[in-house]
CSV table of C-alpha atoms and ligand atoms in Angstrom, one decimal:
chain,number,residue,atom,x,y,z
A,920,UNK,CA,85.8,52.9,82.8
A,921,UNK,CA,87.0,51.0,85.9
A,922,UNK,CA,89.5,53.6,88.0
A,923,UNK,CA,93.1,52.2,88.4
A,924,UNK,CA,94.3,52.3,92.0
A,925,UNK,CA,97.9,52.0,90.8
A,926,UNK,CA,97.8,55.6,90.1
A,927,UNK,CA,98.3,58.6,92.0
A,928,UNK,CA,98.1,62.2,91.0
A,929,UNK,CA,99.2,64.8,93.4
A,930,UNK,CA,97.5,68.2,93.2
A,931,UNK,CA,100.9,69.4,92.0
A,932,UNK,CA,104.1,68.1,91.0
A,933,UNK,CA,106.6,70.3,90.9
A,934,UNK,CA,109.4,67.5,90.4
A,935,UNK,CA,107.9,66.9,87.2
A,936,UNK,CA,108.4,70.7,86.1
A,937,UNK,CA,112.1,70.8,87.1
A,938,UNK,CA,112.9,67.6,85.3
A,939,UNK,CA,111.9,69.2,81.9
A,940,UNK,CA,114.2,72.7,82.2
A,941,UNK,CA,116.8,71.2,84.9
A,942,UNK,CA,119.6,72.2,82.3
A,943,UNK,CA,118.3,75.6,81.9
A,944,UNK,CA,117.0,76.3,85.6
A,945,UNK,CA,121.0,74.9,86.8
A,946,UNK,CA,122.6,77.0,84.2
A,947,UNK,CA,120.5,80.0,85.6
A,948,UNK,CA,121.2,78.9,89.1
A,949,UNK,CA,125.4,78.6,88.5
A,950,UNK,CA,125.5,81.8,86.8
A,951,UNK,CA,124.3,83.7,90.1
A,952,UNK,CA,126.4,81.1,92.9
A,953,UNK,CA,129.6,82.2,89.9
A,954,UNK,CA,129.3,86.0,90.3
A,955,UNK,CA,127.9,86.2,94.0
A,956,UNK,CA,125.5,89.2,92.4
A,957,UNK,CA,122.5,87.7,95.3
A,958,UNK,CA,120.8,91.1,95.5
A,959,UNK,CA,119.6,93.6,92.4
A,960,UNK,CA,121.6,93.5,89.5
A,961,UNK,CA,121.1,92.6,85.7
A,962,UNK,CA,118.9,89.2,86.3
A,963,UNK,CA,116.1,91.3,88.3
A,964,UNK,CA,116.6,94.5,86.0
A,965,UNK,CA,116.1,92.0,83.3
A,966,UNK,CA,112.9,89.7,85.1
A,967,UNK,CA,111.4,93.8,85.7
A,968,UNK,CA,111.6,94.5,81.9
A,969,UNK,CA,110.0,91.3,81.1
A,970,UNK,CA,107.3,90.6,82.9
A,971,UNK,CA,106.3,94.5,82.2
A,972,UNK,CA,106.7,93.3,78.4
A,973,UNK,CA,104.4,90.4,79.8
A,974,UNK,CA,101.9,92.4,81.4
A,975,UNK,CA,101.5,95.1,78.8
A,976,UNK,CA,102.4,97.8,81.2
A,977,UNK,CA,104.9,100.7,81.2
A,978,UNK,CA,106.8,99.4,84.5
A,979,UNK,CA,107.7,96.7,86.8
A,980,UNK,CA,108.9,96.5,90.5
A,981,UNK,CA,110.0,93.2,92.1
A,982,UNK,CA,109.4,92.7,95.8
A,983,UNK,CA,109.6,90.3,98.2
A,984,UNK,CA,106.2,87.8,97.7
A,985,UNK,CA,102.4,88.8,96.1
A,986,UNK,CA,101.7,89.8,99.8
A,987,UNK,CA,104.4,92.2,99.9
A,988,UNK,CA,103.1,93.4,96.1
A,989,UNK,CA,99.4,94.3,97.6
A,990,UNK,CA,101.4,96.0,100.5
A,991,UNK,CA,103.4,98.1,99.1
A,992,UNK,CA,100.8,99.4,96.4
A,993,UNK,CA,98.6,100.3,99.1
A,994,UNK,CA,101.6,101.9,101.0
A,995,UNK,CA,102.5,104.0,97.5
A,996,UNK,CA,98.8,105.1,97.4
A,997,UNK,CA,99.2,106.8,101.0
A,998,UNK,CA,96.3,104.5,101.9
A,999,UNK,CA,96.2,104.2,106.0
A,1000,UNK,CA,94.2,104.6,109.0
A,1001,UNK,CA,90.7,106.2,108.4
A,1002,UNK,CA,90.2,104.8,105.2
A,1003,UNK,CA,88.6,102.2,103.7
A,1004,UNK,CA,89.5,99.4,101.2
A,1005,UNK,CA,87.2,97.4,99.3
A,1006,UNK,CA,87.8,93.5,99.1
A,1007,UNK,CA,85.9,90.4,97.8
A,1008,UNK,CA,85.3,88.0,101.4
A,1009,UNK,CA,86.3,85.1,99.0
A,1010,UNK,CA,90.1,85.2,98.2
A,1011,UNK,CA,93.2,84.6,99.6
A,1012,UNK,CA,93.6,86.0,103.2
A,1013,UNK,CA,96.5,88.7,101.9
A,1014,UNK,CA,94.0,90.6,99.9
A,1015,UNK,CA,92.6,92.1,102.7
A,1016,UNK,CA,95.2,91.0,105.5
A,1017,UNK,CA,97.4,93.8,103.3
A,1018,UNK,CA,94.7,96.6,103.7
A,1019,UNK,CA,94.5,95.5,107.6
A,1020,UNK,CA,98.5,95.5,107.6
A,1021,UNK,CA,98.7,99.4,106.2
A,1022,UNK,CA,96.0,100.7,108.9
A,1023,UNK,CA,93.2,100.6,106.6
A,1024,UNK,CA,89.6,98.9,107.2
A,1025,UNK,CA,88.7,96.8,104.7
A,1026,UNK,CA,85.4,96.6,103.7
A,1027,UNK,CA,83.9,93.2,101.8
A,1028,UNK,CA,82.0,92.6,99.0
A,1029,UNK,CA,80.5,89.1,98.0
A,1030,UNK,CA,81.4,87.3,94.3
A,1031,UNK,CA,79.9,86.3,91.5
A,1032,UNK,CA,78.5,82.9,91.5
A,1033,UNK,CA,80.2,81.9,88.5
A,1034,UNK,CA,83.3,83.3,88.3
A,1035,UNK,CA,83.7,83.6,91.9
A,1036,UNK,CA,85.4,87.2,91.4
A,1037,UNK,CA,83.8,90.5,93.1
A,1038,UNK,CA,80.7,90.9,91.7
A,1039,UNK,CA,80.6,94.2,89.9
A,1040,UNK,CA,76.4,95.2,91.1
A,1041,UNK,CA,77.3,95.1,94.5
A,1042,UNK,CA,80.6,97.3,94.9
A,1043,UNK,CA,78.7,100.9,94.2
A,1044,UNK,CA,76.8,100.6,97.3
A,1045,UNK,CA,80.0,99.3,99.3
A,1046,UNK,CA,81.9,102.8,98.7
A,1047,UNK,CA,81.6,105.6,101.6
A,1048,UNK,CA,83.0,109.1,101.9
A,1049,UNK,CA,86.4,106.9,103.0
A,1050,UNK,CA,86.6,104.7,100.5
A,1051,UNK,CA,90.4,105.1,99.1
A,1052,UNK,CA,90.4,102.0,97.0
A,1053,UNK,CA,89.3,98.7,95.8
A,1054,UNK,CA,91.6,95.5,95.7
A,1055,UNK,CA,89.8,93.5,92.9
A,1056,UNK,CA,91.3,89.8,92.7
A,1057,UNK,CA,91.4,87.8,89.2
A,1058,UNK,CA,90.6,84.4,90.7
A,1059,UNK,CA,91.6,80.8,90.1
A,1060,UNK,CA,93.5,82.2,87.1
A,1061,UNK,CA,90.4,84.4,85.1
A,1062,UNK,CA,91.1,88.2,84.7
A,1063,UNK,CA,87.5,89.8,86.1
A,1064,UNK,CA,85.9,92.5,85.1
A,1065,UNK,CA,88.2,95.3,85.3
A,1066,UNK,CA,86.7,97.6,83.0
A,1067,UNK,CA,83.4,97.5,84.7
A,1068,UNK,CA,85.0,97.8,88.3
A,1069,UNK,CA,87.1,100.7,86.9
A,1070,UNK,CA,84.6,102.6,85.6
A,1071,UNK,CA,83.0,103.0,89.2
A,1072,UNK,CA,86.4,103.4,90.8
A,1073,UNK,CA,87.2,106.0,88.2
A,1074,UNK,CA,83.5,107.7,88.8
A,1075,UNK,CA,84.5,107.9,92.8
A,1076,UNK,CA,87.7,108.8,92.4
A,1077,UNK,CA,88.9,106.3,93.8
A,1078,UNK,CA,92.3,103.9,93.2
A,1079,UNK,CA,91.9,100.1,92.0
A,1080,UNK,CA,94.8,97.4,92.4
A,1081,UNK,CA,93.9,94.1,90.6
A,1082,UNK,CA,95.5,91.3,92.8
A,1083,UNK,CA,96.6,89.2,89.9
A,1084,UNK,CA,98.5,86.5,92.3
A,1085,UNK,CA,96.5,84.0,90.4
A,1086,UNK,CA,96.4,85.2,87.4
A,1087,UNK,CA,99.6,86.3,85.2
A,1088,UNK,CA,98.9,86.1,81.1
A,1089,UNK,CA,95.3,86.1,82.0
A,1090,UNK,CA,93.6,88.6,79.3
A,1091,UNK,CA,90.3,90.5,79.8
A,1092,UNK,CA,89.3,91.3,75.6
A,1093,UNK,CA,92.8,91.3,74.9
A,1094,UNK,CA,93.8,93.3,77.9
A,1095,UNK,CA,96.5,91.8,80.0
A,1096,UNK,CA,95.8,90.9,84.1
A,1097,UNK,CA,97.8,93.6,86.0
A,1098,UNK,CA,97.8,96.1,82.9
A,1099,UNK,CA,94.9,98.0,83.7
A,1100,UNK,CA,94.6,99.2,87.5
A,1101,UNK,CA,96.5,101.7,89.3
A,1102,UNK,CA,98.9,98.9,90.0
A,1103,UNK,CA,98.8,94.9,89.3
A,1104,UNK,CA,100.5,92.4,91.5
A,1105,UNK,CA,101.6,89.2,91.0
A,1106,UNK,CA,102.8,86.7,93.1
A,1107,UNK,CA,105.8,83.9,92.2
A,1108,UNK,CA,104.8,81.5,94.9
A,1109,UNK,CA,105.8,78.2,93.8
A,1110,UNK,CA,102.1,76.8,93.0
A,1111,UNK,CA,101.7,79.6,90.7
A,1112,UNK,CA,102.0,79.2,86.7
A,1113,UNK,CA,104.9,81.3,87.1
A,1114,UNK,CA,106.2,80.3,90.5
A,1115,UNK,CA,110.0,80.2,91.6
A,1116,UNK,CA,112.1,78.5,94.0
A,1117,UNK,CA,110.4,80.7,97.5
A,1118,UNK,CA,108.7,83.6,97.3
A,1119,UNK,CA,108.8,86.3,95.2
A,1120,UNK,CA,106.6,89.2,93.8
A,1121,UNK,CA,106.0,92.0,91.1
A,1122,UNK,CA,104.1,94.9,91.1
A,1123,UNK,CA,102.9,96.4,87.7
A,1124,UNK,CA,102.0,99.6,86.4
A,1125,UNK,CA,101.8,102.2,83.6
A,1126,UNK,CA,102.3,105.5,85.6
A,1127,UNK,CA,106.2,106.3,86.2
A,1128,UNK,CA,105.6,108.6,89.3
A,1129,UNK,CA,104.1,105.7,90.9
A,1130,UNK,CA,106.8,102.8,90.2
A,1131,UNK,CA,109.4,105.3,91.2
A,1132,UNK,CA,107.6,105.9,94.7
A,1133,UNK,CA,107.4,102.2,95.2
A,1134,UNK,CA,110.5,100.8,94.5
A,1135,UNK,CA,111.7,103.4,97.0
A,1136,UNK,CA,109.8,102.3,99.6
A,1137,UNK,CA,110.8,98.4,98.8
A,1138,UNK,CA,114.4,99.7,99.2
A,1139,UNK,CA,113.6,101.9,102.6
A,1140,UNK,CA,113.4,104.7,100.7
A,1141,UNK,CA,116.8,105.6,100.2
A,1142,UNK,CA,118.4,106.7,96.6
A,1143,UNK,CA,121.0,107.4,96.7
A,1144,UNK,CA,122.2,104.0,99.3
A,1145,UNK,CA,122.5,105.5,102.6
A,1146,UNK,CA,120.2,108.9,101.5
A,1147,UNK,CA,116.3,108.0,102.9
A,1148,UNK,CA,114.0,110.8,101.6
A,1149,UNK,CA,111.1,108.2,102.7
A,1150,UNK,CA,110.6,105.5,105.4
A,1151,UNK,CA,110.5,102.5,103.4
A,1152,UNK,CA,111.6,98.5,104.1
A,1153,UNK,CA,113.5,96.1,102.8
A,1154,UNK,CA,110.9,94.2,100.1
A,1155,UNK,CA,112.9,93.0,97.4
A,1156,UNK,CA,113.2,89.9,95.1
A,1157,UNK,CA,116.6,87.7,95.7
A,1158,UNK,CA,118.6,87.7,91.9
A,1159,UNK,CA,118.5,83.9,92.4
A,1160,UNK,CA,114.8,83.9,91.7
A,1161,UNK,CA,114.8,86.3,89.7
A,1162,UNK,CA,116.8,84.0,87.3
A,1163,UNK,CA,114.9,81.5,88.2
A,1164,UNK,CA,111.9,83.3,86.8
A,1165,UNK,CA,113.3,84.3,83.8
A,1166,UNK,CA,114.3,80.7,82.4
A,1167,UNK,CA,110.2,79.8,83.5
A,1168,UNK,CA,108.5,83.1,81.9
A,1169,UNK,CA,110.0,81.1,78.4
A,1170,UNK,CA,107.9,78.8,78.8
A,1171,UNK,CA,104.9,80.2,81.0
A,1172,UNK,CA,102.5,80.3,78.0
A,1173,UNK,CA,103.2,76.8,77.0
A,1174,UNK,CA,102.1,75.8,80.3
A,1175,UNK,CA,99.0,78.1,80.7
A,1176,UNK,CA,97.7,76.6,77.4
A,1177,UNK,CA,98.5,72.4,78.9
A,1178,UNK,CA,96.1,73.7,81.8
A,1179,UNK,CA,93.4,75.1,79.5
A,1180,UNK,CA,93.7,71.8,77.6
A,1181,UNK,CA,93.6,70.0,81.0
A,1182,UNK,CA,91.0,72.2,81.9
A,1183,UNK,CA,88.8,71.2,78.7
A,1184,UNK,CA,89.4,67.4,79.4
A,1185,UNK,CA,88.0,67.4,82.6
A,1186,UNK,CA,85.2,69.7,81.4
A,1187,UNK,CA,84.5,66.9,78.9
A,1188,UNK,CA,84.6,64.0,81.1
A,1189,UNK,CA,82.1,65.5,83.6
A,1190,UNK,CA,79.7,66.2,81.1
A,1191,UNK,CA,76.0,65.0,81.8
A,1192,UNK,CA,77.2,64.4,85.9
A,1193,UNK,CA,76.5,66.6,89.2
A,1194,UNK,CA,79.6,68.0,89.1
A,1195,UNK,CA,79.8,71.7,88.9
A,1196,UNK,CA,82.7,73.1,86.0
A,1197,UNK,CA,84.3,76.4,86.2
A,1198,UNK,CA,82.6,78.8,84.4
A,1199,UNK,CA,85.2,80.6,81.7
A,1200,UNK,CA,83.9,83.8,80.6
A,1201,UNK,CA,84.3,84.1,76.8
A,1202,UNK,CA,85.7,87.7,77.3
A,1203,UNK,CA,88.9,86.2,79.3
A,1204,UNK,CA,92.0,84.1,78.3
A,1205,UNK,CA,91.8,81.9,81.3
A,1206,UNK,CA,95.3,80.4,82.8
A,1207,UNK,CA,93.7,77.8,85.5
A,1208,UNK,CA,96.2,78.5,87.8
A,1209,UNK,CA,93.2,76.3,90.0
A,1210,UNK,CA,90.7,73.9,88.7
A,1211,UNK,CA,87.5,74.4,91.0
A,1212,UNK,CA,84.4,72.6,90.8
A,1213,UNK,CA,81.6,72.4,93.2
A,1214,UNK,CA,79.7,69.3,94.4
A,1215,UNK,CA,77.5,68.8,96.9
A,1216,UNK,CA,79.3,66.6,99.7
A,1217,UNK,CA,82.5,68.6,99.2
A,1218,UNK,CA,84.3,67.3,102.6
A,1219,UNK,CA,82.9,63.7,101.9
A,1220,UNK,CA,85.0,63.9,98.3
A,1221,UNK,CA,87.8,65.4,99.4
A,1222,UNK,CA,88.5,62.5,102.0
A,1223,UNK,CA,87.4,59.8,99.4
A,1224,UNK,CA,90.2,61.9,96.8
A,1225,UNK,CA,92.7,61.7,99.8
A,1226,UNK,CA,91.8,57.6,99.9
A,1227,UNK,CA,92.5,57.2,96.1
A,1228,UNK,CA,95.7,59.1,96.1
A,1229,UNK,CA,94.5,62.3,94.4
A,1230,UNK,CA,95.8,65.5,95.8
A,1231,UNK,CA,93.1,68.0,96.0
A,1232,UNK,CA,92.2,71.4,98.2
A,1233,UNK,CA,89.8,73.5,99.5
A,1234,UNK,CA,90.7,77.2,98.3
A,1235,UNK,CA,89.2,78.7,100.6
A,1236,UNK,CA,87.3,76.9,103.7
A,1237,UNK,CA,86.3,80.5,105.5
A,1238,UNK,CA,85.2,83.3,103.3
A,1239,UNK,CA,87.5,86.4,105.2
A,1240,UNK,CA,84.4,88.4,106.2
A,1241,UNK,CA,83.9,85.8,109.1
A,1242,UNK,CA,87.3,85.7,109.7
A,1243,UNK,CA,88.4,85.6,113.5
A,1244,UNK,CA,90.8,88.6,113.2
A,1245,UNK,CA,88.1,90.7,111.2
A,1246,UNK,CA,85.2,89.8,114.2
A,1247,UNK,CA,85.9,93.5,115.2
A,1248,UNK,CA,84.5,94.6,111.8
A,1249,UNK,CA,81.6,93.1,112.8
A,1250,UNK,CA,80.4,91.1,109.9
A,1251,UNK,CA,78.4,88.1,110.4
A,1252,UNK,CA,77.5,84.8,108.5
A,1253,UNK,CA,74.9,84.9,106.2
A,1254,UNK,CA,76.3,88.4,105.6
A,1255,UNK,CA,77.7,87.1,102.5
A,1256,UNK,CA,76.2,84.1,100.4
A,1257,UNK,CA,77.9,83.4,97.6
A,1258,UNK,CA,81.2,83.5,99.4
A,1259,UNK,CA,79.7,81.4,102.2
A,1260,UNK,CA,78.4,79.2,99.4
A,1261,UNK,CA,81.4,78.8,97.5
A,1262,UNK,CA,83.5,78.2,100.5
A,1263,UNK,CA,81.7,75.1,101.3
A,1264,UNK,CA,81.3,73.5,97.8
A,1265,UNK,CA,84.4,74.1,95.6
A,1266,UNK,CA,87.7,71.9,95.4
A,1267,UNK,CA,90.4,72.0,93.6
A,1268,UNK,CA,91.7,69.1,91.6
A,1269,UNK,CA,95.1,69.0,90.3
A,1270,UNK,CA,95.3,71.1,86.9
A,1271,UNK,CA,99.7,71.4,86.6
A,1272,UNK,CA,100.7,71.0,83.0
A,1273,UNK,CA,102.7,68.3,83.6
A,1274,UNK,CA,99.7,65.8,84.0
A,1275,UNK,CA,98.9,62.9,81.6
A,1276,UNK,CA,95.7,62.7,80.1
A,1277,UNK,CA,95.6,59.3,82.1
A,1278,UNK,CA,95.4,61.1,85.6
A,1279,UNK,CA,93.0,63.1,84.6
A,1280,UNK,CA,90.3,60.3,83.3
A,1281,UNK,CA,91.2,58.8,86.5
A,1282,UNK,CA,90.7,61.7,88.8
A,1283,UNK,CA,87.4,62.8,86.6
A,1284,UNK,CA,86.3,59.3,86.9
A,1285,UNK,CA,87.2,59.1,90.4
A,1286,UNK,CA,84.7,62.2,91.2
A,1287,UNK,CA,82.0,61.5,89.4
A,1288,UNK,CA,82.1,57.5,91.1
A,1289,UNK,CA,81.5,59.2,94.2
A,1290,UNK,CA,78.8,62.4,93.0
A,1291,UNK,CA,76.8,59.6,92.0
A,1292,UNK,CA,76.5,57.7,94.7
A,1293,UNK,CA,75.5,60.6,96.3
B,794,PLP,C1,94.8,85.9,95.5
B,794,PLP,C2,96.2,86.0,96.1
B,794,PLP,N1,96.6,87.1,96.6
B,794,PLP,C3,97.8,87.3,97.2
B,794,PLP,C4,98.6,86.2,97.4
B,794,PLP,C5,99.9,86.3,98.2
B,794,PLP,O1,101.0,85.9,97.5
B,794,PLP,P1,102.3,85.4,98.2
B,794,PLP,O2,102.0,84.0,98.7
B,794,PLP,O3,103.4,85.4,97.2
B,794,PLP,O4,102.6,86.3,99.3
B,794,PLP,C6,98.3,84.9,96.9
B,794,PLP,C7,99.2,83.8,97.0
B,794,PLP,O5,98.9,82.7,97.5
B,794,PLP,C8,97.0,84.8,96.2
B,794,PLP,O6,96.6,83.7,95.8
């Protein structure tokens, strides 16, 4: 196949999405500017009940973004100076800027080649006397292995949050991504399957002490208004989003399953080439909130991508352990080599639902034009 220069794909076109719910996202929108309701009130009550319904768990807080999610679930769990949080070095920088942010030390683990969540043999020996709790992330849209990683935390008595910003609707056998942690947190930043119109967050759980604790301390602790039995902050979701969010969580499984077939197409067209695929455990429903594969000349493709008018991204170009602000932690490249690995191989190509099966032939053709010429 000859690839068509007329064409261009951007790694995400969130135009596209509008244009398909504009009537129900501008209803949604004119129903908030009509009653003036902008903070709590019966479209976040309502976004909490769902996304708990969602997430197969007991209770739901929103919050501010996924950051603030991680944040204040470590805050809830008293977690502070002296202690130690486990991380993976390759994820999004709030993972373990979040443990920094509370007074903790995080503490990193490398990933799994294939899946490129923590991998599960090494985290044992990364738990100390201070070890307070694990952060395990669900990347790129696949629940990992929570079971396994739970069964250690729950052996050291110790507290695990699942950082499900990448992951909402993701299942591990059956099991919902946030349901089956200490607390699950999602993120609604736009590029997310579920992503709204700014920031926003959610914070899962199945223990009722705990939500109560934490959506105190999102709304500086004070309940009654004006009473503050806690020092909290001011971490909450705007009912404009929240709205937002509702009208999208209708259609959020629609769209996970157009990635998975997006995902399968490109799968397809890369068969027999140097490209590397994602990896989809069979034990996980995968969302492909990202599209990652791995090539050799990573930086080389990503420019040629950029000439032919494909969008693409390196998620993530420096694993966190060698991290400027972390050089006090005193980690080291080499340190860990998967991350390292994966930080320097993997791109993202676009994967939104929206995309024509024509884009994707030509950004599959595209990649493997240049692989080969490697
Ligand atoms: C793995 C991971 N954790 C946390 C976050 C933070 O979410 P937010 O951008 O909503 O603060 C993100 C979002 O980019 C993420 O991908």
């Amino acid at each position: 196949m000859s690839t068509n220069t007329s064409i261009k794909v951007p790694l995400l076109d969130l135009r596209a999405q509008y244009d398909t719910i504009r009537p129900e996202v501008d209803d949604a929108v004119r129903k908030i500017m009509e009653s003036c309701g902008f903070i709590g009130g019966p479209e976040i009550k309502g976004l909490e009940e769902e996304i708990a319904r969602y997430s197969q768990s007991a209770h739901a807080v929103a919050c501010a973004s996924g950051t603030d999610a991680i944040l204040m679930a470590l805050w809830t769990l008293g977690i502070g100076p002296g202690d130690e949080v486990i991380s993976p070095a390759y994820t999004f920088f709030a993972t373990a800027g979040t443990i920094a942010n509370n007074g903790a030390t995080p503490v990193f683990v490398d990933v799994d080649p294939k899946t490129f969540n923590l991998d599960v043999h090494l985290l044992e020996k990364a738990i100390t006397p201070r070890t307070k709790a694990v952060v395990a992330v669900s990347l790129f849209g696949q629940c990992c292995d929570i079971p396994a990683i739970k069964a250690i935390c729950d052996k050291h008595q110790i507290y695990l949050i699942e950082d499900a910003a990448q992951s909402i609707g993701s299942e591990w056998e059956g099991k919902r991504s946030g349901s089956m942690c200490d607390f699950g947190t999602f993120s609604f930043f736009p590029s997310k399957n579920l992503g709204g119109a700014g920031d926003g967050g959610m914070v899962v759980t199945q223990n009722a002490e705990l939500a109560d604790k934490l959506r105190l301390l999102c709304n500086h602790g004070a309940k009654p208004k004006y009473y503050h039995s806690l020092v909290g902050t001011n971490s909450r979701l705007d009912a404009l989003q929240a709205a937002i969010l509702r009208v999208k969580l209708r259609h959020l499984d629609r769209w996970s399953e157009k990635r998975a077939k997006n995902a399968a197409l490109y799968n397809q067209l890369f068969e027999g080439s140097k490209v590397g695929t994602p990896f989809h455990d069979p034990r996980t429903r995968h969302i492909y909130n990202q599209y990652i594969i791995r090539v050799a000349n990573r930086d080389g493709l990503k420019a040629h991508l950029g000439e032919k008018n494909i969008g693409c991204e390196v998620y993530y170009p420096v694993p966190l352990h060698v991290q400027q602000c972390f050089a006090h932690l005193g980690y080291k490249a080499g340190d860990m080599p998967v991350s390292e690995q994966a930080a320097a191989e993997t791109l993202a190509l676009p994967i939104y639902p929206e995309l024509m099966d024509e884009q994707i032939r030509y950004v599959a053709q595209t990649v493997r034009d240049f692989v080969e010429k490697q």
